[in-house]
PDB file of C-alpha atoms in Angstrom:
ATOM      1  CA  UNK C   1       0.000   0.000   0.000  1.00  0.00           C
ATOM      2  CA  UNK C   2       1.232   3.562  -0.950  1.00  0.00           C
ATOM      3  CA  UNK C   3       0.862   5.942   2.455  1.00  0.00           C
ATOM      4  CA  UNK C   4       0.551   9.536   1.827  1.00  0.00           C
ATOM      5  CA  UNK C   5       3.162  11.786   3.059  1.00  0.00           C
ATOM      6  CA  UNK C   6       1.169  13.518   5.099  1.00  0.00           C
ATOM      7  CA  UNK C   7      -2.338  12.229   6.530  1.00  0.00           C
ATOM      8  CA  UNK C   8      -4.620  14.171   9.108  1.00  0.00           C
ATOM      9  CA  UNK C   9      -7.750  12.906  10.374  1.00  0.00           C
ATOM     10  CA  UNK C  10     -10.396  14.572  12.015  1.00  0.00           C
ATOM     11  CA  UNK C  11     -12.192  12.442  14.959  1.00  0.00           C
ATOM     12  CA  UNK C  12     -15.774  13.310  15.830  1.00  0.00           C
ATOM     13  CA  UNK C  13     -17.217  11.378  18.950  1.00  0.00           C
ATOM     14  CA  UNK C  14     -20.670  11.352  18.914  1.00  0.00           C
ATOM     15  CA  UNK C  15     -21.141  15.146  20.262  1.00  0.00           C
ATOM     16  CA  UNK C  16     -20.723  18.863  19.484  1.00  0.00           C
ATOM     17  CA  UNK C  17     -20.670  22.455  21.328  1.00  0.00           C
ATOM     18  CA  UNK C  18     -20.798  20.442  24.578  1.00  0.00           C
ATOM     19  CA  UNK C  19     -17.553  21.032  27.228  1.00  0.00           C
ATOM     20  CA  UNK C  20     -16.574  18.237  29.617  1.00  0.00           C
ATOM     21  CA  UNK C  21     -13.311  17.321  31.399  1.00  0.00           C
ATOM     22  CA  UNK C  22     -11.246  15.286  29.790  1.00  0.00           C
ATOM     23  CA  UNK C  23     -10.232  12.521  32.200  1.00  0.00           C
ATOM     24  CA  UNK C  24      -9.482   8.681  32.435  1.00  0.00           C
ATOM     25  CA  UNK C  25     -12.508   7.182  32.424  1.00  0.00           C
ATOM     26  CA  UNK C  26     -12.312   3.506  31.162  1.00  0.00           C
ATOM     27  CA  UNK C  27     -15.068   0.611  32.650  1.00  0.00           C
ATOM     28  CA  UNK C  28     -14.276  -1.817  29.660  1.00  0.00           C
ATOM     29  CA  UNK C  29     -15.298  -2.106  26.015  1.00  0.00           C
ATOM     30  CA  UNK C  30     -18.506  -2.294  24.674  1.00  0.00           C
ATOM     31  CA  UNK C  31     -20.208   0.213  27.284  1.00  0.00           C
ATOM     32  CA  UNK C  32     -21.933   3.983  26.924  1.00  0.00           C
ATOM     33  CA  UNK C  33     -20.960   4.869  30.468  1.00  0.00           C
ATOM     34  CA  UNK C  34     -23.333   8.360  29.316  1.00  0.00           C
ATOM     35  CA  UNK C  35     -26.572   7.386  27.979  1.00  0.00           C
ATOM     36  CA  UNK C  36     -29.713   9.764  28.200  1.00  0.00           C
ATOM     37  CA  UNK C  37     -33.131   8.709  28.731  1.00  0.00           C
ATOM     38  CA  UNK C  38     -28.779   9.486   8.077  1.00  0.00           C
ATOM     39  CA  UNK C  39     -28.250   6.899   7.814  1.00  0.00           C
ATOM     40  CA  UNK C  40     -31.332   5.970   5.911  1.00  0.00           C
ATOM     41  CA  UNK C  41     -34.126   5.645   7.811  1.00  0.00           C
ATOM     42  CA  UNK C  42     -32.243   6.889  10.889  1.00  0.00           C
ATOM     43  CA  UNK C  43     -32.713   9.156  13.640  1.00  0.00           C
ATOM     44  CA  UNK C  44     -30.846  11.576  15.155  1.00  0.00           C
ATOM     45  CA  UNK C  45     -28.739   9.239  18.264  1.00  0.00           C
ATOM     46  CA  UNK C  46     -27.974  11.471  21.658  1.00  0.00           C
ATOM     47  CA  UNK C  47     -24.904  12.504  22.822  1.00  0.00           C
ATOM     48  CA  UNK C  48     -22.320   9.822  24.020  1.00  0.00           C
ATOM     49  CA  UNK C  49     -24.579   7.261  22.673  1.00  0.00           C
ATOM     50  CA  UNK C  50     -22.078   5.809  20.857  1.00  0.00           C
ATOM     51  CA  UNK C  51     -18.542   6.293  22.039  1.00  0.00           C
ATOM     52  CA  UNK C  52     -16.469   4.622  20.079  1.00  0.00           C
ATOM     53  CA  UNK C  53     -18.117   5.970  16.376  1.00  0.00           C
ATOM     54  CA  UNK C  54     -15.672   8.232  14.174  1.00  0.00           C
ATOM     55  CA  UNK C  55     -15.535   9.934  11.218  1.00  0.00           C
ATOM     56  CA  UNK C  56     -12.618  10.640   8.550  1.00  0.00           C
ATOM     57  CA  UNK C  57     -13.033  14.033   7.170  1.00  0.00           C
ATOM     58  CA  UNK C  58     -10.919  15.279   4.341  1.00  0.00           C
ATOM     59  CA  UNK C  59      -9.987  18.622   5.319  1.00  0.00           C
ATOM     60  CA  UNK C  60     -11.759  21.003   2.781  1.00  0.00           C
ATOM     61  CA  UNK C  61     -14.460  19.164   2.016  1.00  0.00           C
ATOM     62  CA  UNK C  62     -15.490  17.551   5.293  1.00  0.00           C
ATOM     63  CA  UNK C  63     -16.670  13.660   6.320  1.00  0.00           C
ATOM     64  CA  UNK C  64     -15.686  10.706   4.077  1.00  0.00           C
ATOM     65  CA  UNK C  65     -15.550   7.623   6.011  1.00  0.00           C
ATOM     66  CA  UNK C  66     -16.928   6.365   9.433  1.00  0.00           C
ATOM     67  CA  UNK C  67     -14.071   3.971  11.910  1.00  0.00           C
ATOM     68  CA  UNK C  68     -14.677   3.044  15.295  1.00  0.00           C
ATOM     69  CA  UNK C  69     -12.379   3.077  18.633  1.00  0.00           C
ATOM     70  CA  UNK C  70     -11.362  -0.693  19.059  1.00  0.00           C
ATOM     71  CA  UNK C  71      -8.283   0.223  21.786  1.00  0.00           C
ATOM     72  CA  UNK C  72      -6.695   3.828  22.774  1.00  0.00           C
ATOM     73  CA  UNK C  73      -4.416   3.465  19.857  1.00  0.00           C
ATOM     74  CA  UNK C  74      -6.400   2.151  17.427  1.00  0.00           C
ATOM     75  CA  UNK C  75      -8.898   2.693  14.697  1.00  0.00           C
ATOM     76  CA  UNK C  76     -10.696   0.253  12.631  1.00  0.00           C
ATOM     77  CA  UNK C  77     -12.681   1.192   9.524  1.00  0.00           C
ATOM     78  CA  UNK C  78     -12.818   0.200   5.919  1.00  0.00           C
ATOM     79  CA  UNK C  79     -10.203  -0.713   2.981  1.00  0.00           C
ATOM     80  CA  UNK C  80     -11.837   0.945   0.633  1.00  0.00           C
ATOM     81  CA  UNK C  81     -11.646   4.536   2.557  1.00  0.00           C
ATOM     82  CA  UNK C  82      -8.381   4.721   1.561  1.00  0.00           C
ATOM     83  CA  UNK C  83      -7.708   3.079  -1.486  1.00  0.00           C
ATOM     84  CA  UNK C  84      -6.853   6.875  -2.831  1.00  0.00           C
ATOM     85  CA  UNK C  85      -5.811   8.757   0.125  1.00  0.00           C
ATOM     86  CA  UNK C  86      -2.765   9.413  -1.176  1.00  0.00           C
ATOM     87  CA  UNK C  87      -4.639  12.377  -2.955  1.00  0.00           C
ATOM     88  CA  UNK C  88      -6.392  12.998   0.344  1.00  0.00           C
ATOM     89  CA  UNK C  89      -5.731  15.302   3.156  1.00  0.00           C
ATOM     90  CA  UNK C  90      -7.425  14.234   6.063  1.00  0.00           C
ATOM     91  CA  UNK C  91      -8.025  16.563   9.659  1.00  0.00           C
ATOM     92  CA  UNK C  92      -9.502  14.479  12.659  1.00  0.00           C
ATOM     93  CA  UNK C  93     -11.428  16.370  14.991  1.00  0.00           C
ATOM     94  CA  UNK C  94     -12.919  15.245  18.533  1.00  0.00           C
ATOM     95  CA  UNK C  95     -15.046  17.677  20.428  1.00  0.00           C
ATOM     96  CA  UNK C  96     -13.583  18.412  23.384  1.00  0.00           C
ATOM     97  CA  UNK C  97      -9.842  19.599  23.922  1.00  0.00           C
ATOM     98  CA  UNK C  98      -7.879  19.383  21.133  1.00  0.00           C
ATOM     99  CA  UNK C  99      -4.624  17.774  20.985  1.00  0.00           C
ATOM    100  CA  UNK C 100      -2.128  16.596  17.994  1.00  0.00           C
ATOM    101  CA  UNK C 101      -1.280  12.948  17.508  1.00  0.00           C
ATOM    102  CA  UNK C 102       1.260  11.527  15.041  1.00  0.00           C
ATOM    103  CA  UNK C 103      -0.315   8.120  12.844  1.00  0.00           C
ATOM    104  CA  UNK C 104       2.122   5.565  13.173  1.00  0.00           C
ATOM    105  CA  UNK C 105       0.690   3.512  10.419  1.00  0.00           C
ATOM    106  CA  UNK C 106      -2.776   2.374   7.925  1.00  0.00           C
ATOM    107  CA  UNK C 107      -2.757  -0.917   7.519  1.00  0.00           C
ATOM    108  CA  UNK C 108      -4.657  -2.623   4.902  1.00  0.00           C
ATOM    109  CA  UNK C 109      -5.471  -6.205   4.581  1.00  0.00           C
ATOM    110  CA  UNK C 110      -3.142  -8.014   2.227  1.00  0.00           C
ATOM    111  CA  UNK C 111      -5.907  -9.481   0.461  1.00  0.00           C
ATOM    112  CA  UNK C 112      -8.114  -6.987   0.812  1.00  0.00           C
ATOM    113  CA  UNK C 113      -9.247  -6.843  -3.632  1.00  0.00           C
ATOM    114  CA  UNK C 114     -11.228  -3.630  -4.689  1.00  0.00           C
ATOM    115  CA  UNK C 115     -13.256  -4.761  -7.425  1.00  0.00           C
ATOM    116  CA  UNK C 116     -14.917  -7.433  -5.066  1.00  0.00           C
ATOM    117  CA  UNK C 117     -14.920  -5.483  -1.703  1.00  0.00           C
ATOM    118  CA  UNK C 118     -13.246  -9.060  -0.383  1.00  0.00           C
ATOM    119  CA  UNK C 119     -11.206  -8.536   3.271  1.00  0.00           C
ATOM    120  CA  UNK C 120     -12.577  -4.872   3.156  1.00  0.00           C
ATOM    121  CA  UNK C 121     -11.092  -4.027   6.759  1.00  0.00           C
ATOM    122  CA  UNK C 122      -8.356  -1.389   7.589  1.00  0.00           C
ATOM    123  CA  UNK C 123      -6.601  -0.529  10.937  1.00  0.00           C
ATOM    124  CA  UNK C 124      -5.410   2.954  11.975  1.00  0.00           C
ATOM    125  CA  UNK C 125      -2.699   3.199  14.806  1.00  0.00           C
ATOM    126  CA  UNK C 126      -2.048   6.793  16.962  1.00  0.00           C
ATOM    127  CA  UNK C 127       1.129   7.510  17.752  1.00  0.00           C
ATOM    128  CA  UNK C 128      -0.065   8.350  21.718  1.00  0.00           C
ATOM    129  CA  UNK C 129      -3.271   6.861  23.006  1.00  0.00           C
ATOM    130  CA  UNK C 130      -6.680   8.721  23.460  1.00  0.00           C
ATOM    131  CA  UNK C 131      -7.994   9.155  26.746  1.00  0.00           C
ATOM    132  CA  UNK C 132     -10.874   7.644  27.646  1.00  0.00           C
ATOM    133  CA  UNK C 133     -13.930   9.338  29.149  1.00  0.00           C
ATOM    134  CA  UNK C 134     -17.517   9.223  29.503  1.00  0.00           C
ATOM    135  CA  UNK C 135     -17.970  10.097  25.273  1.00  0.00           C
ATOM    136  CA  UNK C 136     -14.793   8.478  24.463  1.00  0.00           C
ATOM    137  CA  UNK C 137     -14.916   4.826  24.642  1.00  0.00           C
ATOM    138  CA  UNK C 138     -13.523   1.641  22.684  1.00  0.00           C
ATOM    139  CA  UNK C 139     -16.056  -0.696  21.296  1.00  0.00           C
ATOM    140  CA  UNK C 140     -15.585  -4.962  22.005  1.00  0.00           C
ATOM    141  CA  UNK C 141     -14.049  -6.473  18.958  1.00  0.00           C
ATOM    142  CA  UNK C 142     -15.568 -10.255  19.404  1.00  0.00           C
ATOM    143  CA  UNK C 143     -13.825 -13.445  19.190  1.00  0.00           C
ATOM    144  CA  UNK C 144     -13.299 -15.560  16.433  1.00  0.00           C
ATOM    145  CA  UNK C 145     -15.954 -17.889  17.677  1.00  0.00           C
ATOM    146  CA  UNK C 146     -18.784 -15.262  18.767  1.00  0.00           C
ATOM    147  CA  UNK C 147     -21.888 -16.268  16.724  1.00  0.00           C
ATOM    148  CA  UNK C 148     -24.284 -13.218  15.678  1.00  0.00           C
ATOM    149  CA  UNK C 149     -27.272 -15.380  14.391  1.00  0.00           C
ATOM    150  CA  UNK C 150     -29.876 -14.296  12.183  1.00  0.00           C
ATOM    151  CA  UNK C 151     -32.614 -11.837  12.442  1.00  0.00           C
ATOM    152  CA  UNK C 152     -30.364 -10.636  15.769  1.00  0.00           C
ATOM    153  CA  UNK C 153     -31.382  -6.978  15.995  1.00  0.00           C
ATOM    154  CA  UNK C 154     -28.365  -4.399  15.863  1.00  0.00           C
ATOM    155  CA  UNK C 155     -27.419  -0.554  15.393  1.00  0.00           C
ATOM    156  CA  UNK C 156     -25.602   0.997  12.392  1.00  0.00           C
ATOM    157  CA  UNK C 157     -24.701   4.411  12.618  1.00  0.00           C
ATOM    158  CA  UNK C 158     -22.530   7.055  10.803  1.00  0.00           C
ATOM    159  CA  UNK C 159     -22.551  10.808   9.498  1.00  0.00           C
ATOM    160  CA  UNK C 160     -23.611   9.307   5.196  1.00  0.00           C
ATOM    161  CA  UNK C 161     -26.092  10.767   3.574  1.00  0.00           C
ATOM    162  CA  UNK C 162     -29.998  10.003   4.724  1.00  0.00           C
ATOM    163  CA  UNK C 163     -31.194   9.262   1.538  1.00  0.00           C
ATOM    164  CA  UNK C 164     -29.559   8.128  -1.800  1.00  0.00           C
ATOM    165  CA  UNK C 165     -27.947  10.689  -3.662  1.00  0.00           C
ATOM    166  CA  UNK C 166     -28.899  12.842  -0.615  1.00  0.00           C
ATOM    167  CA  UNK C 167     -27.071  15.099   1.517  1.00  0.00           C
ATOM    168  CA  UNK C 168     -25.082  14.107   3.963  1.00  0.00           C
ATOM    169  CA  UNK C 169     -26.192  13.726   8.181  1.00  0.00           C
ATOM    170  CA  UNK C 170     -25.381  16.874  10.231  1.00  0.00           C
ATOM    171  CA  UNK C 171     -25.764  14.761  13.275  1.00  0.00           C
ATOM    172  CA  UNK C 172     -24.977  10.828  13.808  1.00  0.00           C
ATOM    173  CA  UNK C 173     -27.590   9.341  12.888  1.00  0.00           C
ATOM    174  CA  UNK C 174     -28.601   5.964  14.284  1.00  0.00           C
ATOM    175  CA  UNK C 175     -30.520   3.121  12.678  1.00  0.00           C
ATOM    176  CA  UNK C 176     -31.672  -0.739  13.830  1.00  0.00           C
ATOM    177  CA  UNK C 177     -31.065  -3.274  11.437  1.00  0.00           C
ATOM    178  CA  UNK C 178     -31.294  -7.264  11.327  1.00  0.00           C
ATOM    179  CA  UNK C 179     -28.849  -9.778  10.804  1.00  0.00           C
ATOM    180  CA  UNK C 180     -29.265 -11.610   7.326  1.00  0.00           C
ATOM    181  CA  UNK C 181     -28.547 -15.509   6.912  1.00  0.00           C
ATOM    182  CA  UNK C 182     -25.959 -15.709   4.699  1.00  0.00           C
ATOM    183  CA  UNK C 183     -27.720 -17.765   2.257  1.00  0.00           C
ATOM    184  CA  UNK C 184     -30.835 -15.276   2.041  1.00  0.00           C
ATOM    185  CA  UNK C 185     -28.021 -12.420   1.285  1.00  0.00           C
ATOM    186  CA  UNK C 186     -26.174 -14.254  -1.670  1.00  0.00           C
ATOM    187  CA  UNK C 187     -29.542 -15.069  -2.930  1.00  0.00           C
ATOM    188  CA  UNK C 188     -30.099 -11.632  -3.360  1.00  0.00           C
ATOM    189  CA  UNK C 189     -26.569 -10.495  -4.379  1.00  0.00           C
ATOM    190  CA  UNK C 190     -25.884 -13.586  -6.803  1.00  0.00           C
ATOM    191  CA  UNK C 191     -23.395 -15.148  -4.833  1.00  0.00           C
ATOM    192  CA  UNK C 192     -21.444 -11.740  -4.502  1.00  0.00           C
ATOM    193  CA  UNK C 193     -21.271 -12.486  -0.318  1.00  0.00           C
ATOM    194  CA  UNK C 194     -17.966 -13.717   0.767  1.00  0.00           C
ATOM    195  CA  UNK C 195     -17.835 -15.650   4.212  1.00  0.00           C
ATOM    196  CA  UNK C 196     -16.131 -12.788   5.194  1.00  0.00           C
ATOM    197  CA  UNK C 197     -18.925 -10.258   4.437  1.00  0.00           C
ATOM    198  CA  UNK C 198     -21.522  -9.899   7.182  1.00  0.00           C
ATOM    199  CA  UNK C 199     -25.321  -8.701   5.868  1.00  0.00           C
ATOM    200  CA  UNK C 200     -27.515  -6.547   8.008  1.00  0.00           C
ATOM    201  CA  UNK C 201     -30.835  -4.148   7.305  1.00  0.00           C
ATOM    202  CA  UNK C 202     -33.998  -5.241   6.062  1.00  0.00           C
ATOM    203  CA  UNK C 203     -35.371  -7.091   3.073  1.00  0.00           C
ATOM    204  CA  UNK C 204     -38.019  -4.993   2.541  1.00  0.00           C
ATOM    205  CA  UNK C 205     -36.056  -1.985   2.522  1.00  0.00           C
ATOM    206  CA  UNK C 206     -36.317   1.856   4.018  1.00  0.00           C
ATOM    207  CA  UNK C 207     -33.246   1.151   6.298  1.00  0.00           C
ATOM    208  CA  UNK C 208     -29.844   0.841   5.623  1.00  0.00           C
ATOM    209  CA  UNK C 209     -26.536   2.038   5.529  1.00  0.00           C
ATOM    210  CA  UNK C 210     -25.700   4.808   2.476  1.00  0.00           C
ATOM    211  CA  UNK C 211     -22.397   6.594   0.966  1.00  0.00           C
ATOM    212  CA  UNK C 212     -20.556   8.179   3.964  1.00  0.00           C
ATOM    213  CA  UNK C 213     -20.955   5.737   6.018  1.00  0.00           C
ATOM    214  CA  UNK C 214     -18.314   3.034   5.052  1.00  0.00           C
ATOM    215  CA  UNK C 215     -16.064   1.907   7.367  1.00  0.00           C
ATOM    216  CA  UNK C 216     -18.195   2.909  10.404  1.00  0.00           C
ATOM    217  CA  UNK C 217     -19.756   0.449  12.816  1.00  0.00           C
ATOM    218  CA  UNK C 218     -22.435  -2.046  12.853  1.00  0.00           C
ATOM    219  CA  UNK C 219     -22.673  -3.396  16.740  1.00  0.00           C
ATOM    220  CA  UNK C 220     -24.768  -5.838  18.627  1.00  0.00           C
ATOM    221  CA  UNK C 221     -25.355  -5.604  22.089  1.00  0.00           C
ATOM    222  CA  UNK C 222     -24.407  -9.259  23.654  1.00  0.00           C
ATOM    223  CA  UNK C 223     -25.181 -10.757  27.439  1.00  0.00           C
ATOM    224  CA  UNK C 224     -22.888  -8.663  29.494  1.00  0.00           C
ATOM    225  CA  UNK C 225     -24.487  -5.995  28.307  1.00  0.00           C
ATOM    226  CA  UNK C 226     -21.892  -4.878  26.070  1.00  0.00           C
ATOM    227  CA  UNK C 227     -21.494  -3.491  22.809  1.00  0.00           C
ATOM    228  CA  UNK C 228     -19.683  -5.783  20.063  1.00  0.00           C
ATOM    229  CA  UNK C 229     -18.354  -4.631  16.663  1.00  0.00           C
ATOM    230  CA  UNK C 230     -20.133  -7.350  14.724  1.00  0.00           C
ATOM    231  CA  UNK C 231     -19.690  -5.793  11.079  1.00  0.00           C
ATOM    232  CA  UNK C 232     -17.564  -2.595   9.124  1.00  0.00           C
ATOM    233  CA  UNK C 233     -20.402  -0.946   6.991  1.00  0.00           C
ATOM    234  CA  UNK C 234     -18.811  -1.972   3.195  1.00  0.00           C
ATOM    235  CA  UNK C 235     -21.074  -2.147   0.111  1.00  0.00           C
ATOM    236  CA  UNK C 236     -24.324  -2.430  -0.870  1.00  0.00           C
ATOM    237  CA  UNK C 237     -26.375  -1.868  -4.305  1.00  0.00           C
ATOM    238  CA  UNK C 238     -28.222   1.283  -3.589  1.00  0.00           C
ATOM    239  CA  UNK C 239     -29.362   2.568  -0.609  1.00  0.00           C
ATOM    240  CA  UNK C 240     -32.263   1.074   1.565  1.00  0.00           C
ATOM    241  CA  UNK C 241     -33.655  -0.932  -1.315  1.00  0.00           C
ATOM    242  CA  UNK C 242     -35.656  -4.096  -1.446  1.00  0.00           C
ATOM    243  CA  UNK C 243     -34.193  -7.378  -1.511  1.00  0.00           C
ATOM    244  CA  UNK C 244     -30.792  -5.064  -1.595  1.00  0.00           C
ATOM    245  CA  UNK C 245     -29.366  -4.846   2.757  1.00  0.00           C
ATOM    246  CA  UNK C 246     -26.190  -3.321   3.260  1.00  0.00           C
ATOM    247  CA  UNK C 247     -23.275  -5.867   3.002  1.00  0.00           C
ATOM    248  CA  UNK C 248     -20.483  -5.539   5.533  1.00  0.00           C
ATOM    249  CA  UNK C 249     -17.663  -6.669   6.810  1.00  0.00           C
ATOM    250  CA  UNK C 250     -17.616  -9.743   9.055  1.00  0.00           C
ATOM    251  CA  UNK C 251     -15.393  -8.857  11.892  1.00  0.00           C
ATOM    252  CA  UNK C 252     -15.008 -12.488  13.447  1.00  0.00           C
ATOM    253  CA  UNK C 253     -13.239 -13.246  10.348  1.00  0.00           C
ATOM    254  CA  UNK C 254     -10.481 -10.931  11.284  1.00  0.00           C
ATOM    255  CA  UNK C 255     -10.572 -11.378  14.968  1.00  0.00           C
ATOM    256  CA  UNK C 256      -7.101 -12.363  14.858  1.00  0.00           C
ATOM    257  CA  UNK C 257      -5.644 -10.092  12.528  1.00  0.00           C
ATOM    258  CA  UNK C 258      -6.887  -7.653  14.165  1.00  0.00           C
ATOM    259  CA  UNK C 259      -4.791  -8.815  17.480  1.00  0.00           C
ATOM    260  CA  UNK C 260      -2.078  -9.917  15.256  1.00  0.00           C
ATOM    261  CA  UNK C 261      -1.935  -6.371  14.078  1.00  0.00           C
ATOM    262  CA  UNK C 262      -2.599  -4.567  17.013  1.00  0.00           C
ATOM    263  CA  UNK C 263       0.172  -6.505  19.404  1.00  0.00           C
ATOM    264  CA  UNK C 264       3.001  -5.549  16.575  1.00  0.00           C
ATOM    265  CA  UNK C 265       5.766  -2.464  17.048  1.00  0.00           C
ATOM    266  CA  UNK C 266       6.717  -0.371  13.894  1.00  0.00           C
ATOM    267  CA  UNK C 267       8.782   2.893  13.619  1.00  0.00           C
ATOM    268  CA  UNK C 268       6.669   5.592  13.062  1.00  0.00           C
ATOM    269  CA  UNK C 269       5.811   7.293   9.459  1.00  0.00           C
ATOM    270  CA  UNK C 270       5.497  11.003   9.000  1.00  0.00           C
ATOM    271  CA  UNK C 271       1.828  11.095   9.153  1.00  0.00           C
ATOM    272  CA  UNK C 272       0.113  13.745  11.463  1.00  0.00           C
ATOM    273  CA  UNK C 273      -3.064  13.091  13.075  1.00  0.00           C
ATOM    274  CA  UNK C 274      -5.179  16.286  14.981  1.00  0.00           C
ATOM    275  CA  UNK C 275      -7.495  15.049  17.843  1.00  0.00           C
ATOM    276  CA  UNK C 276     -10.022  16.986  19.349  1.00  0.00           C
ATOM    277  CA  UNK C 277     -11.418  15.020  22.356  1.00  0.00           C
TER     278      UNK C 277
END
């Protein structure tokens, strides 16, 4: 993979014109320690409701990509967000106090292939951790064994636009969506679902997943009451059509790179990375 000379990425957590201390707050993955009581078809999802959504922004013209907090270092997202950032200038920006972070490296799956969205997962590593806090929080990344079964309701959510060839979301937006057999999906898509593609939404269409939202998170909450990263939001034909869900990544398929990844030591690139948090 050819890395840009220069990358910046701006980091929005879930909440805007809002001031709170910036402290170490960390209770384990997977939880919204601050819950109060488009994505198409979406709504509009509170503040801190998901702590561990974040968006890629190019710097002049604003969100690209969704990723999600998976550890204080690192970011997952998509493969296909930066197949051509090296004509990209991204800024990250948090909410709360801004601080500059250097990108140690992108990583994208060896076998990730672009004309079939196959192994569409990337991983982002900080320089210097992010500090946890009630908005800031890492999402569980499941083991290679976790099962999410069919018709098992789940949340997507991202900044895309709310309605095909619409504008894009203001505010996160939020949207539930079912787990698809795997069969049903590649019924639909003419065998175009890997085993490593996950499929979520509904078959009747109206909610889904749209441009802007790739690489963002699809999450299930699990018996613990936590919050698992079950799927990277990938491809899809359309947006919100019938017989047509979103198709995303399956993350238990790359459980272990992931860790693999994650545990490894590199010298730093000259990448920059802003972080307002």
């Amino acid at each position: 993979m050819r890395i840009p000379f220069e990358i910046t990425i701006l980091l929005i957590l879930c909440l805007r014109n809002k001031s709170y201390k910036c402290h170490a707050v960390h209770v384990g993955c997977g939880t919204r320690p601050r819950k109060r009581a488009k994505i198409v078809g979406g709504t509009d999802a509170q503040a801190g409701s998901w702590p561990w959504q974040v968006s890629l922004q190019m710097e002049r013209y604003g969100h690209v990509c969704g990723a999600s907090l998976v550890a204080s270092r690192w970011l997952v997202s998509a493969a296909h967000c930066f197949q051509d950032s090296d004509v990209f200038v991204y800024v990250l920006a948090g909410i709360l106090m801004p601080a500059t972070r250097q990108i140690r490296r992108i990583i994208l799956h060896s076998q990730y292939d672009q004309f079939t969205s196959d192994y569409d997962i990337a991983l982002l590593e900080l320089s210097a951790p992010v500090f946890f806090n009630e908005l800031v929080q890492p999402v569980c990344v499941p083991a290679s064994s976790h099962a999410f079964t069919s018709g098992t309701s789940c949340f997507v959510t991202g900044w895309g636009v709310l309605s095909e060839e619409g504008e894009l979301a203001t505010l996160l937006q939020e949207a539930t969506v079912n787990i698809i057999s795997h069969n049903t999906c590649n019924k639909m898509y003419d065998d175009a679902v890997t085993p490593r593609m996950l499929c979520a939404g509904n078959i009747q269409g109206g909610v889904d997943a749209c441009q802007g939202d790739s690489g963002g998170p699809l999450v299930c909450l699990e018996r613990g009451r936590r919050w698992f990263l079950a799927g990277i939001v990938s491809w899809g034909e359309g947006c919100a059509r019938q017989n047509r869900p979103g198709v995303y990544t399956r993350v238990i398929k790359f459980t272990d790179w992931i860790h693999q990844q994650t545990k490894e030591q590199r010298q730093p690139l000259r990448l920059s990375l802003l972080v307002v948090i």
